[in-house]
Amino acid sequence: MDWLVDGIAAFSSGDNRSILLSVLTVALSGAFAWRYRRLYRKAMDENDNTRELIEHLSEGVYRSSIDGSQISANRALVKLNGYEEEEEMLASVSDIAAEWYVDPTRRDQFREILHQNGYVEDFVSEIFRHKTRERIWITESARIVYDKKTGKPLHYEGSVREITETIARLKLEEKFRKLTSHLPGGLFQLTANSGGVSKIDYLSEGFHRIAGIPLRRHYDDASLFHSFVHPEDREAYVDAFRNSNLGLTPIDHEFRIRTADGQEKWLRMCAQPEAGEGCTTWYGYVSDISLRKRQALEIEKLAYFDPLTQLPNRRFLVERISAAVGECGRNGRKSLLFFIDLDNFKILNDTQGHDVGDAYLREIAERLKGCVRDTDTIARMGGDEFILMIEDVAGDQPAAEAMAAGAANDMLAALRRPFELGEIRHSSSASIGVVVFDGTERRVDEILKRADIAMYQAKSTGRDSAALFDPSLMECENERYVLVGDLRKAIADETLELHYQPQIDRTGKIVGAEALLRWNHPVLGPVSPLRIIPLAEQSGLIGSLCRFVLKTAIRKLAEWSERPETSQLRLAVNVSVKTFGTSGVVRFVEDLVAASNIDASLLTIEFAESVTVTDNAAIASRMRALKEMGIRFSLDDFGSGFSSLARLKKLPFDEVKIDGGFVTDIENSESDRALVRTILAMANTLHLEVVAEHVETKNQEAFLHAFGCDCFQGFLYSAALPATEFETMILSAISGTQGPEHLDQLIA
């Protein structure tokens, strides 16, 4: 600009001033024009840059008219609507509200907010991708552009961003939340770094229900849940995570917690670890298994505990004895085993009812608990048998035996106290077998067997006592064991026999016989029924034995029915009450009678007198079922102490048999004579026939005959004979051949 300065200096005087002013005016105008063009170009460049920026934004930008027409759209918005070019899109869209929004009312809501506030932000709507009609989700923000002079709205300017994936994810998260909120357990994501610091990444609502603690507190303190784990289970809980972290192995662990309100719950945790940069993340599930645990404990209780007394049962006891045997072997100490059998429990249970018997057993359990330490074991073996075991006994064999004797005496004293329930008073006592074991004998069944043998030894000495196992008793027990096996085989092979003792009526005629069991052992020779029956009852063979007797007797009646001289003979057989108490016995007898085609009225089933104190209803029902076929029933050993008139009337008996002990002494004992007269009178009142057994003298016969006895049986007439001899005797007597003394005079 130096030329301008110089020019101004040259023409600064005289007439040149006007020329100077003109030149200066032109120069300034040119300068201003040049500057304006430069600013305009800059503004245009900035505008182009802005348009290019908007065009390349990933978010859609638009301008639309107030009435709903699209004015402009950037490339992102064009593509969002499924078009390639802006012109194509603008030409296709005529009504934004009707063509774009899935719910057209959303456009009205959008405009209402816009005109109320002048702008709208993050307005979420479901729209159509205009060209393809695909439904998508967007979020939209906009403002109204006003005329600066008039203040009237000119158009809308706004931006649109597609959030379809976000909405889909939110919907999935909502579904996931709803699903997990109804799960019985809780989902979790937990991360622990190498320094041992943990943080909760995710917890489902189930954790709140499980522990009773708001989820926020779990997020704030990742170790909070650990503090609720039961102290006894805490170490194993930590080890489960430690071991999983070391080997990246899954966790499957059960443990207990104490909830915020004090409840104890059992939980199961299953989790899969995943290694990361300096950390491990577990994705897992925790479920409440308290119900299953309670059920498992109930099942275990049923499996290992007696439901009546709540004491351990045989199964539990066997495991405890086995463990004690092993411990004795390791520490060189001893253990004591007491086999306790209650005396006369059956009488109490049968006469007073099972509810009284159950109450008695429960009291016995409590008494025994008071005799030992909490660490000792008391078990109920079943019925009226209990086992008590004292472990970890120091000292030598004599010292252990002395301690066992003292403990047994304490138990006997506790069990001697009378049992009282209401008006019932029962003199209580027990027989106790004692075994001291040191681990030398490792078989549990052998230890129990020895205690059982010792208990029977105590019983044999008069009961209410204790006996220490004596090894010499094993010989007798081993013989009994062998005899049981032989008896089982004899029953199966039907090598047992029935002998027949005749029964005589008042006219002197043989009207039948009683079948009596005989066993001729191949080594021992004849074995007394007094030994056979208890052996069968103790070994569980009594049912098989009674079925053999019934089958053999009915078979013999079928043979007799084919011969005129024996076709009217009656036959009586003894059946145990226990066998008759089984549900299948009626069908068994019915089938035998039907198959043999005998006259059922010729068969008499005899029961011991104890039948009157058993379950009368069940026994009576089975008796009546067989009586409908014609079978008769006899009450054996009547008068020996169990029967009463009231109980006798409840059972459908046809006859009673006077106990042989009374018959034997009627010649010498006035009390026995009075008792026999009473029995005969009572039977006559009840319309029952009376059979007297063990008749050995004519004076006995005469007395019984005089007071109305109906039938006689005993050595006065004949001993029990094998079948062939009995039948030969009958035929000989009929033909007039001399038979056994006195018998030939009695056969008509």
PDB file of N, CA and C in Angstrom, residues 24 31 42 123 138 162 184 202 211 240 311 381 401 407 441 459 482 498 548 571 613 646 653 659 675 682 702 704:
ATOM      1  N   LEU A  24      -9.165   7.380  -3.677  1.00  0.00           N
ATOM      2  CA  LEU A  24      -9.245   6.665  -2.394  1.00  0.00           C
ATOM      3  C   LEU A  24     -10.542   5.885  -2.267  1.00  0.00           C
ATOM      4  N   ALA A  31     -10.981  -2.945  -2.055  1.00  0.00           N
ATOM      5  CA  ALA A  31     -10.490  -3.741  -0.910  1.00  0.00           C
ATOM      6  C   ALA A  31     -11.622  -4.434  -0.189  1.00  0.00           C
ATOM      7  N   LYS A  42     -14.936 -18.511   2.120  1.00  0.00           N
ATOM      8  CA  LYS A  42     -14.701 -19.258   3.352  1.00  0.00           C
ATOM      9  C   LYS A  42     -15.999 -19.843   3.891  1.00  0.00           C
ATOM     10  N   PHE A 123     -36.455 -39.972  21.299  1.00  0.00           N
ATOM     11  CA  PHE A 123     -37.832 -40.449  21.172  1.00  0.00           C
ATOM     12  C   PHE A 123     -37.784 -41.797  20.463  1.00  0.00           C
ATOM     13  N   ILE A 138     -35.941 -47.230  16.243  1.00  0.00           N
ATOM     14  CA  ILE A 138     -35.068 -46.061  16.145  1.00  0.00           C
ATOM     15  C   ILE A 138     -35.208 -45.209  17.395  1.00  0.00           C
ATOM     16  N   GLU A 162     -30.624 -46.017  14.435  1.00  0.00           N
ATOM     17  CA  GLU A 162     -31.281 -47.329  14.545  1.00  0.00           C
ATOM     18  C   GLU A 162     -30.792 -48.036  15.816  1.00  0.00           C
ATOM     19  N   PRO A 184     -35.834 -71.434  40.602  1.00  0.00           N
ATOM     20  CA  PRO A 184     -35.759 -71.737  42.034  1.00  0.00           C
ATOM     21  C   PRO A 184     -34.404 -71.394  42.650  1.00  0.00           C
ATOM     22  N   TYR A 202     -22.266 -60.643  37.930  1.00  0.00           N
ATOM     23  CA  TYR A 202     -23.716 -60.765  37.704  1.00  0.00           C
ATOM     24  C   TYR A 202     -24.321 -61.685  38.760  1.00  0.00           C
ATOM     25  N   ALA A 211     -30.639 -66.101  50.018  1.00  0.00           N
ATOM     26  CA  ALA A 211     -29.918 -65.625  51.206  1.00  0.00           C
ATOM     27  C   ALA A 211     -30.657 -64.533  51.964  1.00  0.00           C
ATOM     28  N   ALA A 240     -13.447 -75.834  47.321  1.00  0.00           N
ATOM     29  CA  ALA A 240     -14.103 -76.122  46.040  1.00  0.00           C
ATOM     30  C   ALA A 240     -13.679 -75.106  44.981  1.00  0.00           C
ATOM     31  N   LEU A 311     -34.364 -95.054  67.646  1.00  0.00           N
ATOM     32  CA  LEU A 311     -33.006 -95.568  67.833  1.00  0.00           C
ATOM     33  C   LEU A 311     -32.464 -96.077  66.502  1.00  0.00           C
ATOM     34  N   MET A 381     -33.049-103.978  67.445  1.00  0.00           N
ATOM     35  CA  MET A 381     -32.883-104.996  66.417  1.00  0.00           C
ATOM     36  C   MET A 381     -34.212-105.394  65.805  1.00  0.00           C
ATOM     37  N   GLU A 401     -14.194-107.252  81.165  1.00  0.00           N
ATOM     38  CA  GLU A 401     -15.323-108.077  81.587  1.00  0.00           C
ATOM     39  C   GLU A 401     -15.956-107.534  82.865  1.00  0.00           C
ATOM     40  N   ALA A 407     -21.851-102.597  83.884  1.00  0.00           N
ATOM     41  CA  ALA A 407     -22.799-101.927  82.983  1.00  0.00           C
ATOM     42  C   ALA A 407     -24.066-102.765  82.817  1.00  0.00           C
ATOM     43  N   GLU A 441     -11.777-110.964  66.203  1.00  0.00           N
ATOM     44  CA  GLU A 441     -12.867-111.480  65.372  1.00  0.00           C
ATOM     45  C   GLU A 441     -13.438-110.301  64.582  1.00  0.00           C
ATOM     46  N   LYS A 459     -31.317-116.297  79.626  1.00  0.00           N
ATOM     47  CA  LYS A 459     -32.727-116.675  79.698  1.00  0.00           C
ATOM     48  C   LYS A 459     -32.884-118.048  80.350  1.00  0.00           C
ATOM     49  N   VAL A 482     -26.304-126.683  62.513  1.00  0.00           N
ATOM     50  CA  VAL A 482     -26.333-127.845  61.613  1.00  0.00           C
ATOM     51  C   VAL A 482     -27.720-128.464  61.605  1.00  0.00           C
ATOM     52  N   LEU A 498     -45.472-138.352  60.295  1.00  0.00           N
ATOM     53  CA  LEU A 498     -46.539-138.144  61.265  1.00  0.00           C
ATOM     54  C   LEU A 498     -46.872-139.495  61.890  1.00  0.00           C
ATOM     55  N   PHE A 548     -46.179-128.630  55.764  1.00  0.00           N
ATOM     56  CA  PHE A 548     -45.880-130.048  55.560  1.00  0.00           C
ATOM     57  C   PHE A 548     -46.843-130.927  56.358  1.00  0.00           C
ATOM     58  N   LEU A 571     -59.127-136.615  62.037  1.00  0.00           N
ATOM     59  CA  LEU A 571     -57.691-136.430  62.238  1.00  0.00           C
ATOM     60  C   LEU A 571     -57.421-134.992  62.697  1.00  0.00           C
ATOM     61  N   VAL A 613     -54.866-114.708  72.795  1.00  0.00           N
ATOM     62  CA  VAL A 613     -54.359-113.373  73.132  1.00  0.00           C
ATOM     63  C   VAL A 613     -53.714-112.710  71.924  1.00  0.00           C
ATOM     64  N   ALA A 646     -64.177-114.752  78.096  1.00  0.00           N
ATOM     65  CA  ALA A 646     -64.516-113.680  77.153  1.00  0.00           C
ATOM     66  C   ALA A 646     -63.749-113.841  75.850  1.00  0.00           C
ATOM     67  N   PHE A 653     -64.395-121.978  68.072  1.00  0.00           N
ATOM     68  CA  PHE A 653     -63.865-123.306  68.356  1.00  0.00           C
ATOM     69  C   PHE A 653     -65.003-124.334  68.433  1.00  0.00           C
ATOM     70  N   ASP A 659     -55.471-129.510  79.323  1.00  0.00           N
ATOM     71  CA  ASP A 659     -54.024-129.641  79.431  1.00  0.00           C
ATOM     72  C   ASP A 659     -53.667-130.936  80.154  1.00  0.00           C
ATOM     73  N   LEU A 675     -60.436-127.979  88.990  1.00  0.00           N
ATOM     74  CA  LEU A 675     -60.195-127.250  87.749  1.00  0.00           C
ATOM     75  C   LEU A 675     -60.746-128.009  86.552  1.00  0.00           C
ATOM     76  N   MET A 682     -67.744-125.526  81.990  1.00  0.00           N
ATOM     77  CA  MET A 682     -67.707-124.354  81.114  1.00  0.00           C
ATOM     78  C   MET A 682     -67.862-124.765  79.649  1.00  0.00           C
ATOM     79  N   ALA A 702     -62.236-142.816  84.371  1.00  0.00           N
ATOM     80  CA  ALA A 702     -63.524-142.874  85.050  1.00  0.00           C
ATOM     81  C   ALA A 702     -63.940-141.495  85.544  1.00  0.00           C
ATOM     82  N   LEU A 704     -63.013-138.518  84.413  1.00  0.00           N
ATOM     83  CA  LEU A 704     -63.336-137.668  83.262  1.00  0.00           C
ATOM     84  C   LEU A 704     -64.669-138.074  82.667  1.00  0.00           C
TER      85      LEU A 704
END
